[in-house]
Every structure is written in structure tokens, then in C-alpha cells.
């Protein structure tokens, strides 16, 4: 049995409904919602990854993780909006073994076409379609490789996806 806090992660590319569902999952579990790769960590991670400075990527991710634990470590349950699978999309596979923090993770996933449609409705920085294709494919590939639960938020509406996430989380915590 895991000791306090329980850590669950919900990962996935932009536009999958991940943040909405992660917030709702945390609420359903009476847990803390945490977003380790928000400002300033997320932009720093991307910058380091684009520069292929993978040592910096690992250091930034570790600092973000430790900051969350320092702030919320006494909470009984933490629900992370992104964690190790996002990190692994930025690192070469040869470096994956170096990351020790791999809590149970569910991946929110949709296809590229739906990703692009959803992201077009946002007022955010845009990236080329090839950039999004890489991440859409990578999250699915890594989710399968590391045996994560994959929730297709294109085939499940928000309530269905939330029910699947709650069932997944309760199953993880019952083990």
C-alpha cells in the first residue's frame, strides 16, 4: 500500500480535455489538483528540449516535482495535470530510465484532426500541424509502451471520460 500522498497523473497532449478532466477528477476524489509544468517550468522544459539540453530538461522536471511535493506533500491525494509521460515526450528514450517518479498514469488522447479542431478554438500560441502530430502520436505510443490507461476523449464525452478516470483512480488506490 502506498503511503501519503497518493499520486495519480493524467497526461496527454493539448486539446484532449486533460486539464478539465484532471480538475474534475481531483474534485471527485477530494484531492489536490497540481500542475507541475505550469509557469515557469513548462516553458523552460520546452526551451531546454528544443535546445536538446536533456540534462536541463531532467533538472527542470525534477525541480517542478519537488516543488509540488514541498507545497502539497501532506495532502492525502495529489492529482497531477501532466507528469512523467509529458517529460518522456521531450527526452530521448535512452534517458527514460533516469526518471524515478512514475505514479499510475492515465492518458487523455484524441486524433490529430480533433486536436487541431479543438486547438483552433483557443486563443493561444499556434504550432505547425507536424508539431502536434508528433505529440499526438508520441503520447499514444508512450501510453501503450508503459501500460498507462488510455482514455479516448473523442469517443467519450466529458462525463463518460470522467467516470472512466474515477474508476481507474479508485482501482489504483485499492491495490
Short mmCIF file of C-alpha atoms in Angstrom, two decimals:
data_model
loop_
_atom_site.label_atom_id
_atom_site.label_comp_id
_atom_site.label_asym_id
_atom_site.label_seq_id
_atom_site.Cartn_x
_atom_site.Cartn_y
_atom_site.Cartn_z
CA UNK A 1 0.00 0.00 0.00
CA UNK A 2 1.34 3.42 -0.96
CA UNK A 3 1.94 5.97 1.79
CA UNK A 4 0.78 9.55 1.84
CA UNK A 5 0.33 11.20 -0.54
CA UNK A 6 -1.25 9.06 -3.23
CA UNK A 7 -0.01 10.41 -6.53
CA UNK A 8 -2.03 9.97 -9.70
CA UNK A 9 -1.15 11.57 -13.02
CA UNK A 10 -3.27 12.45 -16.02
CA UNK A 11 -1.24 13.18 -19.10
CA UNK A 12 -1.84 13.94 -22.75
CA UNK A 13 -1.33 16.47 -25.49
CA UNK A 14 -3.01 19.86 -25.63
CA UNK A 15 -6.70 19.85 -26.53
CA UNK A 16 -7.56 16.40 -25.19
CA UNK A 17 -9.63 17.69 -22.28
CA UNK A 18 -6.86 16.68 -19.90
CA UNK A 19 -6.93 19.77 -17.71
CA UNK A 20 -10.71 19.87 -17.41
CA UNK A 21 -10.82 16.17 -16.57
CA UNK A 22 -7.88 16.34 -14.18
CA UNK A 23 -9.53 19.16 -12.24
CA UNK A 24 -12.80 17.22 -12.10
CA UNK A 25 -11.01 14.02 -11.05
CA UNK A 26 -9.27 15.85 -8.21
CA UNK A 27 -12.63 17.26 -7.10
CA UNK A 28 -14.29 13.83 -7.28
CA UNK A 29 -11.51 12.32 -5.14
CA UNK A 30 -11.36 15.27 -2.74
CA UNK A 31 -7.73 15.58 -3.83
CA UNK A 32 -5.32 18.39 -4.62
CA UNK A 33 -5.09 19.32 -8.29
CA UNK A 34 -1.49 20.19 -9.18
CA UNK A 35 0.03 21.43 -12.40
CA UNK A 36 3.79 20.99 -12.08
CA UNK A 37 4.63 22.17 -15.57
CA UNK A 38 2.76 25.46 -15.43
CA UNK A 39 4.76 28.69 -15.43
CA UNK A 40 7.71 28.88 -15.12
CA UNK A 41 8.50 25.19 -15.54
CA UNK A 42 6.58 24.30 -18.72
CA UNK A 43 8.11 26.97 -20.95
CA UNK A 44 11.55 26.22 -19.51
CA UNK A 45 11.08 22.50 -20.26
CA UNK A 46 10.15 23.20 -23.88
CA UNK A 47 13.03 25.61 -24.33
CA UNK A 48 15.55 23.13 -22.92
CA UNK A 49 14.11 20.28 -25.02
CA UNK A 50 14.23 22.35 -28.21
CA UNK A 51 17.88 23.13 -27.41
CA UNK A 52 18.43 19.38 -26.87
CA UNK A 53 19.71 20.11 -23.37
CA UNK A 54 18.27 16.96 -21.85
CA UNK A 55 20.18 17.34 -18.59
CA UNK A 56 18.37 20.65 -18.11
CA UNK A 57 15.04 19.05 -19.05
CA UNK A 58 15.51 16.46 -16.29
CA UNK A 59 16.62 19.09 -13.79
CA UNK A 60 13.67 21.39 -14.51
CA UNK A 61 11.20 18.50 -14.28
CA UNK A 62 12.73 17.31 -11.01
CA UNK A 63 12.59 20.82 -9.56
CA UNK A 64 8.91 21.12 -10.56
CA UNK A 65 8.10 17.74 -8.99
CA UNK A 66 9.91 18.58 -5.75
CA UNK A 67 8.20 21.97 -5.56
CA UNK A 68 4.78 20.29 -5.75
CA UNK A 69 5.71 17.81 -3.03
CA UNK A 70 7.05 20.59 -0.81
CA UNK A 71 3.82 22.53 -1.23
CA UNK A 72 1.27 19.69 -1.13
CA UNK A 73 3.14 16.70 0.34
CA UNK A 74 0.86 16.48 3.38
CA UNK A 75 -2.26 16.12 1.23
CA UNK A 76 -3.64 12.58 1.12
CA UNK A 77 -4.08 12.54 -2.69
CA UNK A 78 -2.37 14.57 -5.40
CA UNK A 79 -3.68 14.55 -8.96
CA UNK A 80 -1.05 15.78 -11.39
CA UNK A 81 -2.02 17.53 -14.62
CA UNK A 82 0.96 16.18 -16.61
CA UNK A 83 4.00 14.43 -15.24
CA UNK A 84 6.36 11.74 -16.46
CA UNK A 85 4.78 10.86 -19.81
CA UNK A 86 4.96 14.52 -20.81
CA UNK A 87 8.59 14.52 -19.71
CA UNK A 88 9.22 11.40 -21.80
CA UNK A 89 7.83 13.13 -24.92
CA UNK A 90 10.72 15.59 -24.53
CA UNK A 91 13.53 13.15 -23.77
CA UNK A 92 15.30 10.55 -25.88
CA UNK A 93 14.19 7.04 -24.96
CA UNK A 94 17.71 6.25 -23.75
CA UNK A 95 17.13 8.72 -20.89
CA UNK A 96 13.73 7.43 -19.73
CA UNK A 97 15.28 5.07 -17.19
CA UNK A 98 16.79 8.06 -15.37
CA UNK A 99 13.39 9.39 -14.23
CA UNK A 100 12.32 7.65 -11.00
CA UNK A 101 8.87 9.22 -10.42
CA UNK A 102 6.32 7.15 -12.31
CA UNK A 103 3.00 7.07 -10.49
CA UNK A 104 -0.07 5.46 -12.02
CA UNK A 105 -0.95 7.46 -15.12
CA UNK A 106 -3.92 7.80 -17.42
CA UNK A 107 -3.52 9.36 -20.85
CA UNK A 108 -6.22 11.53 -22.41
CA UNK A 109 -5.97 11.07 -26.15
CA UNK A 110 -7.63 12.26 -29.38
CA UNK A 111 -6.60 12.04 -33.01
CA UNK A 112 -4.74 14.80 -34.85
CA UNK A 113 -7.77 16.15 -36.71
CA UNK A 114 -9.76 16.57 -33.50
CA UNK A 115 -6.71 18.03 -31.74
CA UNK A 116 -6.36 20.69 -34.41
CA UNK A 117 -10.09 21.48 -34.35
CA UNK A 118 -10.09 21.92 -30.58
CA UNK A 119 -6.91 23.97 -30.51
CA UNK A 120 -8.18 26.29 -33.26
CA UNK A 121 -10.88 27.41 -30.79
CA UNK A 122 -8.27 28.61 -28.28
CA UNK A 123 -6.54 31.93 -28.12
CA UNK A 124 -3.04 30.52 -27.68
CA UNK A 125 0.26 30.32 -29.49
CA UNK A 126 -0.06 28.08 -32.51
CA UNK A 127 2.40 25.46 -33.66
CA UNK A 128 2.70 23.68 -37.02
CA UNK A 129 0.49 20.65 -37.60
CA UNK A 130 3.62 18.47 -37.74
CA UNK A 131 4.47 19.55 -34.17
CA UNK A 132 1.03 18.45 -32.95
CA UNK A 133 1.19 15.20 -34.95
CA UNK A 134 4.46 14.32 -33.23
CA UNK A 135 2.93 14.77 -29.77
CA UNK A 136 -0.41 13.12 -30.56
CA UNK A 137 1.46 10.06 -31.82
CA UNK A 138 4.03 10.15 -29.03
CA UNK A 139 1.53 10.23 -26.16
CA UNK A 140 -0.31 7.22 -27.57
CA UNK A 141 2.94 5.34 -28.21
CA UNK A 142 4.31 6.03 -24.72
CA UNK A 143 0.97 5.28 -23.07
CA UNK A 144 0.94 1.86 -24.68
CA UNK A 145 4.64 1.20 -24.03
CA UNK A 146 4.34 2.00 -20.32
CA UNK A 147 0.95 0.35 -19.87
CA UNK A 148 -0.95 3.52 -18.98
CA UNK A 149 -4.71 3.65 -19.09
CA UNK A 150 -5.74 5.48 -22.28
CA UNK A 151 -8.99 7.46 -22.31
CA UNK A 152 -10.14 8.45 -25.78
CA UNK A 153 -11.85 11.79 -25.15
CA UNK A 154 -13.05 11.87 -28.74
CA UNK A 155 -15.14 8.72 -28.28
CA UNK A 156 -16.21 9.55 -24.71
CA UNK A 157 -17.94 12.75 -23.71
CA UNK A 158 -16.73 14.61 -20.63
CA UNK A 159 -18.97 12.73 -18.18
CA UNK A 160 -18.04 9.34 -19.63
CA UNK A 161 -14.34 10.19 -19.60
CA UNK A 162 -14.60 11.42 -16.01
CA UNK A 163 -16.36 8.21 -14.96
CA UNK A 164 -13.56 6.18 -16.58
CA UNK A 165 -10.91 8.25 -14.79
CA UNK A 166 -12.64 7.96 -11.41
CA UNK A 167 -12.96 4.19 -11.83
CA UNK A 168 -9.28 3.98 -12.85
CA UNK A 169 -8.17 6.09 -9.84
CA UNK A 170 -10.24 4.07 -7.36
CA UNK A 171 -8.85 0.85 -8.80
CA UNK A 172 -5.27 2.14 -8.49
CA UNK A 173 -5.78 3.22 -4.89
CA UNK A 174 -7.47 -0.07 -3.96
CA UNK A 175 -4.35 -2.07 -4.93
#
